[in-house]
Amino acid sequence: MIVINLDVMMAKRKISLNELSERVGITLANLSVLKNNKAKAIRFSTLEAICEALDCNVEDIIEYRKD
Amino acid sequence: MLKISTRKSVNLSIFLAVSFIVAVAVIAVALPFVWEQTPYLSKIVNNIKLLDSYVYGKTMFFVWTYACFLLVEGCCVFVFLLLLRVRNGLVFSETSVAYIRMVSWLCVLLALLSFVGMFVHPMTTVLGIAMAFLGLCLRVVKNVIERATEIKQENDYTI
């Protein structure tokens, strides 16, 4: 399964959900859905914006774990 | 061809659904008082003989008719509720799918009842076939809306 480690990166960069949503340009609700692993899909544009806001790579946010 | 806005179209559908509910209710209430005044209907009803009894035949006719009225009213109510959801923009949801499912099952029940009504008039067989086909079409529509709901949910959860 795919796991989103957004909270880990947010803690490392010391950035709140509110601030990240403003930087990325998506709503707090959507970001919360992503953070809680409830998202079904993510656009490349959103992924790019998150990586830019958190100054990290894709693998820092998205991880594959065997069930 | 005259084309009206989506909102007006939905409101027109709601008005028609409510009119249908009221019309069926009025007919159901008035039927016991007016059936004798209708020559064709009174001829059919008075000639229904069941188990060697015309009285039993007449009773069964009214039981069957009111059972049909109940199912039709049920269909109309669910259609009305579905239209309200359409008006509020809640088309692709589990509740809407449930409403369509209910209408399709009520149509199938009406079809079965129509086949039973062959003792009243052989033409009810045609009605039964029509209702069964309508029920089938609604099942297909339900499947389509269900799949659309899944796709929408997936889309809603695409960040």
GROMACS .gro file of N, CA and C in nm, chain B residues 31 34 42 46 68 104 112 135 144 146 152:
model
   33
   98LEU      N    1  -6.229   0.612  -0.642
   98LEU     CA    2  -6.266   0.490  -0.715
   98LEU      C    3  -6.389   0.418  -0.661
  101VAL      N    4  -6.699   0.609  -0.786
  101VAL     CA    5  -6.726   0.639  -0.928
  101VAL      C    6  -6.720   0.518  -1.020
  109SER      N    7  -6.730  -0.077  -1.483
  109SER     CA    8  -6.832  -0.151  -1.406
  109SER      C    9  -6.865  -0.284  -1.476
  113ASN      N   10  -6.808  -0.618  -1.266
  113ASN     CA   11  -6.927  -0.701  -1.239
  113ASN      C   12  -6.917  -0.840  -1.301
  135CYS      N   13  -5.191  -0.204  -0.630
  135CYS     CA   14  -5.121  -0.135  -0.740
  135CYS      C   15  -5.104   0.013  -0.709
  171SER      N   16  -3.696   0.073  -0.900
  171SER     CA   17  -3.686  -0.042  -0.992
  171SER      C   18  -3.753  -0.166  -0.930
  179LEU      N   19  -4.524  -0.808  -1.132
  179LEU     CA   20  -4.574  -0.935  -1.078
  179LEU      C   21  -4.723  -0.924  -1.046
  202GLY      N   22  -3.867  -0.179  -1.502
  202GLY     CA   23  -3.785  -0.217  -1.387
  202GLY      C   24  -3.643  -0.253  -1.429
  211VAL      N   25  -2.550   0.240  -1.369
  211VAL     CA   26  -2.473   0.351  -1.429
  211VAL      C   27  -2.446   0.459  -1.324
  213GLU      N   28  -2.449   0.428  -1.003
  213GLU     CA   29  -2.363   0.371  -0.899
  213GLU      C   30  -2.216   0.383  -0.938
  219LYS      N   31  -1.694   0.962  -0.915
  219LYS     CA   32  -1.698   1.095  -0.853
  219LYS      C   33  -1.625   1.094  -0.718
   0.00000   0.00000   0.00000
